[in-house]
């Protein structure tokens, strides 16, 4: 069976092919309501589908945006991917998702693969946000890097200060294995130094950003002879593992160990106890990323550096739960 064409739709609706094109593309000329209704009815009856390849050849646009991120299964990356997908849809673009699995060489391969598909732009959440991104200019597609160093340092410092205000002087840090975690360690260390609180490097553990990683790190920290009484945890997935680990050690949150997490996804609201967290404006970050990657301009590397966050105290630091 031959594919249905715009000419077929035009004949069925009794209009010119040009009017069909105007309806499909939203212009550039207006179409009367009566003609539009006939065209849309013909499209439904014939089962017409636009030829994306032909459209791309004609316009030079693929109506697609690439996304490269470390791991779509982790709560933060899952939530921001959902928002990016929604914003791309609103912009009449499809989101093509690739993961790097926290591997820099795989990240580069995914970027090159998306560029070969002639996507209209690429959004990157990199394994190494401190790398030289200028080399990505050669991909030929605009690249937007979501990189928020000021947020990572400043918010982690604020979270550490929150624990200090609760009377904690033994504060451990559980982070990830990729380079961005160093920024959070810097914020943690800076807050301790400013408050005159002793820093113990054996209270810093790097583990995969998973529930199992959080579980193992907490087991190690809380079985030290001079264990911390509070933990700052990089990811909500790790924090869930930490809660289970604390339970298995027959300790209580927050009586024996206080917890605060740096991601602030919805998951943190529904754990028992609920997790104090740094809530990020994920919807705004996604909107800025999509708007930036589709903005007119020469191919190159642009950045989204939103610094906003809210510190939300919950039960894991001794606050009454204010979920709703």
Short mmCIF file of C-alpha atoms in Angstrom, two decimals:
data_model
loop_
_atom_site.label_atom_id
_atom_site.label_comp_id
_atom_site.label_asym_id
_atom_site.label_seq_id
_atom_site.Cartn_x
_atom_site.Cartn_y
_atom_site.Cartn_z
CA UNK A 1 0.00 0.00 0.00
CA UNK A 2 1.39 3.37 -1.00
CA UNK A 3 1.86 6.07 1.60
CA UNK A 4 -0.81 8.75 1.85
CA UNK A 5 0.49 12.11 0.63
CA UNK A 6 -0.54 15.73 1.18
CA UNK A 7 -1.97 15.73 -2.33
CA UNK A 8 -4.26 12.86 -1.33
CA UNK A 9 -5.45 14.87 1.66
CA UNK A 10 -5.98 17.94 -0.54
CA UNK A 11 -8.10 15.97 -3.06
CA UNK A 12 -10.18 14.42 -0.28
CA UNK A 13 -10.80 17.80 1.36
CA UNK A 14 -11.36 19.65 -1.92
CA UNK A 15 -8.60 22.19 -1.25
CA UNK A 16 -5.16 23.00 -2.60
CA UNK A 17 -2.03 21.20 -1.29
CA UNK A 18 -0.85 24.58 -0.07
CA UNK A 19 -3.77 24.88 2.36
CA UNK A 20 -2.98 21.41 3.72
CA UNK A 21 0.59 22.55 4.31
CA UNK A 22 -0.60 25.66 6.14
CA UNK A 23 -2.73 23.56 8.49
CA UNK A 24 0.05 21.05 9.15
CA UNK A 25 2.69 23.71 9.75
CA UNK A 26 0.59 26.35 11.48
CA UNK A 27 1.03 28.91 8.70
CA UNK A 28 2.40 31.03 7.22
CA UNK A 29 -1.09 32.00 5.95
CA UNK A 30 -4.41 31.69 7.78
CA UNK A 31 -6.94 29.00 6.84
CA UNK A 32 -10.70 29.42 7.24
CA UNK A 33 -12.42 27.36 9.91
CA UNK A 34 -14.53 25.51 7.35
CA UNK A 35 -11.52 24.54 5.20
CA UNK A 36 -9.49 23.57 8.27
CA UNK A 37 -12.29 21.27 9.43
CA UNK A 38 -12.41 19.51 6.04
CA UNK A 39 -8.62 19.10 5.98
CA UNK A 40 -8.47 17.70 9.53
CA UNK A 41 -11.34 15.31 8.73
CA UNK A 42 -9.50 14.10 5.60
CA UNK A 43 -6.29 13.59 7.60
CA UNK A 44 -8.15 11.41 10.11
CA UNK A 45 -10.06 9.44 7.47
CA UNK A 46 -7.01 8.75 5.30
CA UNK A 47 -4.65 8.15 8.21
CA UNK A 48 -2.13 10.66 6.88
CA UNK A 49 1.23 10.91 8.68
CA UNK A 50 3.83 13.57 7.98
CA UNK A 51 7.11 12.38 6.45
CA UNK A 52 9.66 13.46 9.05
CA UNK A 53 12.64 12.69 6.81
CA UNK A 54 11.28 14.77 3.95
CA UNK A 55 10.45 17.58 6.34
CA UNK A 56 13.98 17.54 7.74
CA UNK A 57 15.49 17.64 4.25
CA UNK A 58 13.33 20.62 3.35
CA UNK A 59 13.69 22.65 6.56
CA UNK A 60 17.10 21.50 7.82
CA UNK A 61 15.46 20.87 11.19
CA UNK A 62 14.81 17.48 12.81
CA UNK A 63 12.32 18.74 15.44
CA UNK A 64 14.31 16.74 17.98
CA UNK A 65 16.52 17.52 20.97
CA UNK A 66 19.16 15.16 22.31
CA UNK A 67 19.70 14.59 26.03
CA UNK A 68 22.79 12.96 27.55
CA UNK A 69 22.75 12.30 31.28
CA UNK A 70 24.53 9.87 33.62
CA UNK A 71 21.68 7.60 34.78
CA UNK A 72 17.97 7.98 34.05
CA UNK A 73 17.01 5.63 36.89
CA UNK A 74 18.20 7.94 39.68
CA UNK A 75 15.46 10.16 41.17
CA UNK A 76 16.93 13.56 40.25
CA UNK A 77 17.77 12.59 36.69
CA UNK A 78 14.36 10.93 36.27
CA UNK A 79 12.52 14.04 37.45
CA UNK A 80 14.48 16.48 35.30
CA UNK A 81 14.15 14.19 32.25
CA UNK A 82 10.38 14.21 32.73
CA UNK A 83 10.39 18.02 32.83
CA UNK A 84 12.71 18.30 29.83
CA UNK A 85 10.45 15.99 27.87
CA UNK A 86 7.42 18.12 28.71
CA UNK A 87 9.17 21.35 27.72
CA UNK A 88 10.42 19.80 24.48
CA UNK A 89 6.89 18.63 23.66
CA UNK A 90 5.56 22.14 24.27
CA UNK A 91 8.17 23.36 21.76
CA UNK A 92 6.99 20.74 19.21
CA UNK A 93 10.20 18.72 19.59
CA UNK A 94 10.91 15.11 20.46
CA UNK A 95 13.44 14.35 23.21
CA UNK A 96 16.00 11.64 22.36
CA UNK A 97 17.52 10.28 25.58
CA UNK A 98 20.99 8.75 25.98
CA UNK A 99 22.86 7.77 29.15
CA UNK A 100 26.57 7.85 29.86
CA UNK A 101 26.48 5.49 32.87
CA UNK A 102 28.96 7.88 34.54
CA UNK A 103 31.56 7.07 31.87
CA UNK A 104 33.22 10.02 30.13
CA UNK A 105 34.14 8.15 26.97
CA UNK A 106 30.59 6.83 26.65
CA UNK A 107 29.32 10.38 27.16
CA UNK A 108 31.41 11.56 24.20
CA UNK A 109 30.15 8.69 22.04
CA UNK A 110 26.53 9.52 22.86
CA UNK A 111 27.11 13.18 21.99
CA UNK A 112 28.61 12.24 18.63
CA UNK A 113 25.77 9.82 17.89
CA UNK A 114 23.13 12.48 18.54
CA UNK A 115 25.00 15.00 16.41
CA UNK A 116 25.08 12.49 13.55
CA UNK A 117 21.28 12.32 13.78
CA UNK A 118 21.22 16.08 13.13
CA UNK A 119 19.27 16.91 16.28
CA UNK A 120 18.43 20.60 16.62
CA UNK A 121 20.40 20.77 19.86
CA UNK A 122 21.82 18.68 22.71
CA UNK A 123 21.31 19.08 26.46
CA UNK A 124 24.13 17.62 28.53
CA UNK A 125 24.42 16.75 32.21
CA UNK A 126 28.05 15.75 32.24
CA UNK A 127 30.02 13.24 34.26
CA UNK A 128 32.77 15.85 34.41
CA UNK A 129 31.32 19.38 34.49
CA UNK A 130 34.84 20.83 34.86
CA UNK A 131 36.07 19.54 31.50
CA UNK A 132 36.84 21.79 28.54
CA UNK A 133 33.53 21.87 26.69
CA UNK A 134 34.87 24.02 23.85
CA UNK A 135 35.68 20.85 21.90
CA UNK A 136 31.93 20.20 21.61
CA UNK A 137 31.65 23.12 19.20
CA UNK A 138 32.87 20.74 16.52
CA UNK A 139 29.75 18.59 16.84
CA UNK A 140 27.84 21.06 14.67
CA UNK A 141 24.80 21.07 16.98
CA UNK A 142 24.21 23.61 19.77
CA UNK A 143 25.06 22.07 23.14
CA UNK A 144 23.61 23.30 26.43
CA UNK A 145 25.39 22.11 29.56
CA UNK A 146 23.33 22.07 32.76
CA UNK A 147 26.07 22.92 35.25
CA UNK A 148 25.37 24.60 38.59
CA UNK A 149 28.64 24.92 40.53
CA UNK A 150 27.51 27.85 42.68
CA UNK A 151 24.41 25.90 43.68
CA UNK A 152 26.41 22.79 44.55
CA UNK A 153 28.83 24.66 46.81
CA UNK A 154 26.46 27.19 48.33
CA UNK A 155 23.57 24.84 49.01
CA UNK A 156 25.78 22.16 50.57
CA UNK A 157 27.31 24.79 52.80
CA UNK A 158 23.81 25.90 53.85
CA UNK A 159 22.79 22.32 54.59
CA UNK A 160 25.88 21.79 56.74
CA UNK A 161 25.20 25.03 58.60
CA UNK A 162 21.65 23.81 59.23
CA UNK A 163 23.00 20.70 60.94
CA UNK A 164 25.43 22.81 62.98
CA UNK A 165 22.53 24.99 64.11
CA UNK A 166 20.89 21.82 65.39
CA UNK A 167 23.92 21.30 67.64
CA UNK A 168 25.82 18.79 65.53
CA UNK A 169 29.60 19.01 65.46
CA UNK A 170 30.26 15.52 64.05
CA UNK A 171 28.95 15.75 60.49
CA UNK A 172 29.80 13.16 57.85
CA UNK A 173 29.43 13.41 54.10
CA UNK A 174 28.33 10.70 51.67
CA UNK A 175 28.92 11.63 48.03
CA UNK A 176 29.20 10.14 44.58
CA UNK A 177 32.16 8.94 42.57
CA UNK A 178 32.03 11.58 39.83
CA UNK A 179 33.84 14.90 39.84
CA UNK A 180 30.90 17.17 40.64
CA UNK A 181 30.82 15.62 44.12
CA UNK A 182 34.05 17.47 44.94
CA UNK A 183 32.14 20.74 44.84
CA UNK A 184 29.76 19.54 47.53
CA UNK A 185 32.66 18.36 49.66
CA UNK A 186 34.05 21.89 49.36
CA UNK A 187 30.79 23.39 50.61
CA UNK A 188 30.67 20.93 53.53
CA UNK A 189 34.28 21.64 54.48
CA UNK A 190 33.84 25.41 54.20
CA UNK A 191 30.88 25.44 56.57
CA UNK A 192 32.73 23.35 59.15
CA UNK A 193 35.78 25.60 58.96
CA UNK A 194 33.75 28.81 59.31
CA UNK A 195 31.96 27.41 62.36
CA UNK A 196 35.19 26.23 63.97
CA UNK A 197 33.98 22.64 63.84
CA UNK A 198 36.56 19.93 63.38
CA UNK A 199 36.76 18.22 60.01
CA UNK A 200 37.48 14.50 59.85
CA UNK A 201 38.39 13.19 56.41
CA UNK A 202 37.46 9.66 57.46
CA UNK A 203 33.88 10.95 57.72
CA UNK A 204 33.83 11.52 53.94
CA UNK A 205 32.93 8.51 51.81
CA UNK A 206 32.42 8.34 48.05
CA UNK A 207 30.08 5.64 46.77
CA UNK A 208 27.86 5.07 43.72
CA UNK A 209 24.76 7.28 43.72
CA UNK A 210 22.52 4.32 44.50
CA UNK A 211 20.57 2.94 47.44
CA UNK A 212 23.19 0.24 47.89
CA UNK A 213 25.93 2.88 47.81
CA UNK A 214 24.21 4.87 50.54
CA UNK A 215 23.65 1.74 52.61
CA UNK A 216 27.31 0.65 52.51
CA UNK A 217 28.65 4.15 53.18
CA UNK A 218 26.40 4.57 56.21
CA UNK A 219 27.42 1.18 57.57
CA UNK A 220 31.07 2.23 57.38
CA UNK A 221 30.57 5.67 58.92
CA UNK A 222 28.34 4.64 61.78
CA UNK A 223 30.57 1.78 62.87
CA UNK A 224 33.59 4.05 63.36
CA UNK A 225 34.73 4.38 67.01
CA UNK A 226 34.17 8.13 66.79
CA UNK A 227 31.16 8.13 64.51
CA UNK A 228 29.33 11.20 63.16
CA UNK A 229 25.96 12.18 64.62
CA UNK A 230 24.71 13.73 61.38
CA UNK A 231 25.08 12.87 57.71
CA UNK A 232 24.93 15.08 54.65
CA UNK A 233 24.03 12.82 51.71
CA UNK A 234 24.45 13.79 48.08
CA UNK A 235 21.61 11.89 46.44
CA UNK A 236 18.11 10.91 47.54
CA UNK A 237 18.77 7.34 46.39
CA UNK A 238 21.79 7.15 48.72
CA UNK A 239 19.71 8.68 51.52
CA UNK A 240 17.11 5.89 51.18
CA UNK A 241 19.91 3.36 51.55
CA UNK A 242 21.21 5.31 54.56
CA UNK A 243 17.81 5.10 56.27
CA UNK A 244 17.77 1.33 55.86
CA UNK A 245 21.34 1.06 57.11
CA UNK A 246 20.55 3.11 60.22
CA UNK A 247 17.54 0.91 60.91
CA UNK A 248 19.64 -2.26 60.57
CA UNK A 249 22.18 -0.81 63.04
CA UNK A 250 19.30 -0.36 65.53
CA UNK A 251 19.71 3.39 65.54
CA UNK A 252 17.04 6.05 65.10
CA UNK A 253 16.64 9.13 62.90
CA UNK A 254 17.00 11.88 64.06
CA UNK A 255 17.62 10.87 67.69
CA UNK A 256 20.89 9.03 66.99
CA UNK A 257 21.69 10.28 63.50
CA UNK A 258 20.32 13.31 61.65
CA UNK A 259 20.12 13.27 57.84
CA UNK A 260 19.87 15.89 55.12
CA UNK A 261 20.01 15.23 51.40
CA UNK A 262 21.18 17.48 48.57
CA UNK A 263 18.77 16.62 45.74
CA UNK A 264 15.30 17.31 47.10
CA UNK A 265 13.24 15.12 44.78
CA UNK A 266 9.73 13.98 45.58
CA UNK A 267 11.19 10.79 47.02
CA UNK A 268 12.52 12.74 50.03
CA UNK A 269 8.99 13.74 51.04
CA UNK A 270 7.69 10.19 51.30
CA UNK A 271 10.39 8.29 53.18
CA UNK A 272 9.88 7.42 56.86
CA UNK A 273 11.02 9.64 58.41
CA UNK A 274 10.78 12.30 55.69
CA UNK A 275 14.12 13.69 54.60
CA UNK A 276 15.27 17.26 55.09
CA UNK A 277 16.52 18.32 51.70
CA UNK A 278 17.69 21.00 49.29
CA UNK A 279 14.79 21.34 46.86
CA UNK A 280 15.80 22.44 43.37
CA UNK A 281 13.65 24.32 40.80
CA UNK A 282 13.68 21.41 38.36
CA UNK A 283 10.87 22.77 36.18
CA UNK A 284 12.64 26.14 35.77
CA UNK A 285 15.98 24.48 35.00
CA UNK A 286 14.35 22.32 32.32
CA UNK A 287 12.55 25.29 30.78
CA UNK A 288 15.76 27.33 30.65
CA UNK A 289 17.65 24.41 29.10
CA UNK A 290 15.12 23.85 26.30
CA UNK A 291 14.71 27.57 25.59
CA UNK A 292 18.49 27.99 25.46
CA UNK A 293 19.18 25.01 23.21
CA UNK A 294 16.52 26.14 20.71
CA UNK A 295 17.53 29.81 20.74
CA UNK A 296 18.85 31.18 17.49
CA UNK A 297 22.59 31.45 17.21
CA UNK A 298 25.67 29.70 15.87
CA UNK A 299 26.55 26.16 17.01
CA UNK A 300 28.47 26.23 20.23
CA UNK A 301 28.34 25.48 23.93
CA UNK A 302 25.97 27.35 26.22
CA UNK A 303 25.25 26.85 29.92
CA UNK A 304 22.33 26.79 32.31
CA UNK A 305 23.66 27.82 35.73
CA UNK A 306 20.52 28.40 37.81
CA UNK A 307 21.59 28.89 41.46
CA UNK A 308 18.20 28.72 43.19
CA UNK A 309 17.20 26.21 45.87
CA UNK A 310 15.11 25.90 49.02
CA UNK A 311 16.25 24.17 52.18
CA UNK A 312 13.20 22.23 53.38
CA UNK A 313 13.51 20.94 57.00
CA UNK A 314 11.67 17.69 57.65
CA UNK A 315 11.60 14.87 60.18
CA UNK A 316 15.13 13.57 59.55
CA UNK A 317 16.52 16.70 61.25
CA UNK A 318 13.93 16.75 64.02
CA UNK A 319 11.29 18.91 62.40
CA UNK A 320 7.58 18.13 62.48
CA UNK A 321 6.59 16.71 59.13
CA UNK A 322 4.94 19.38 56.96
CA UNK A 323 4.42 17.24 53.85
CA UNK A 324 1.16 18.83 52.83
#
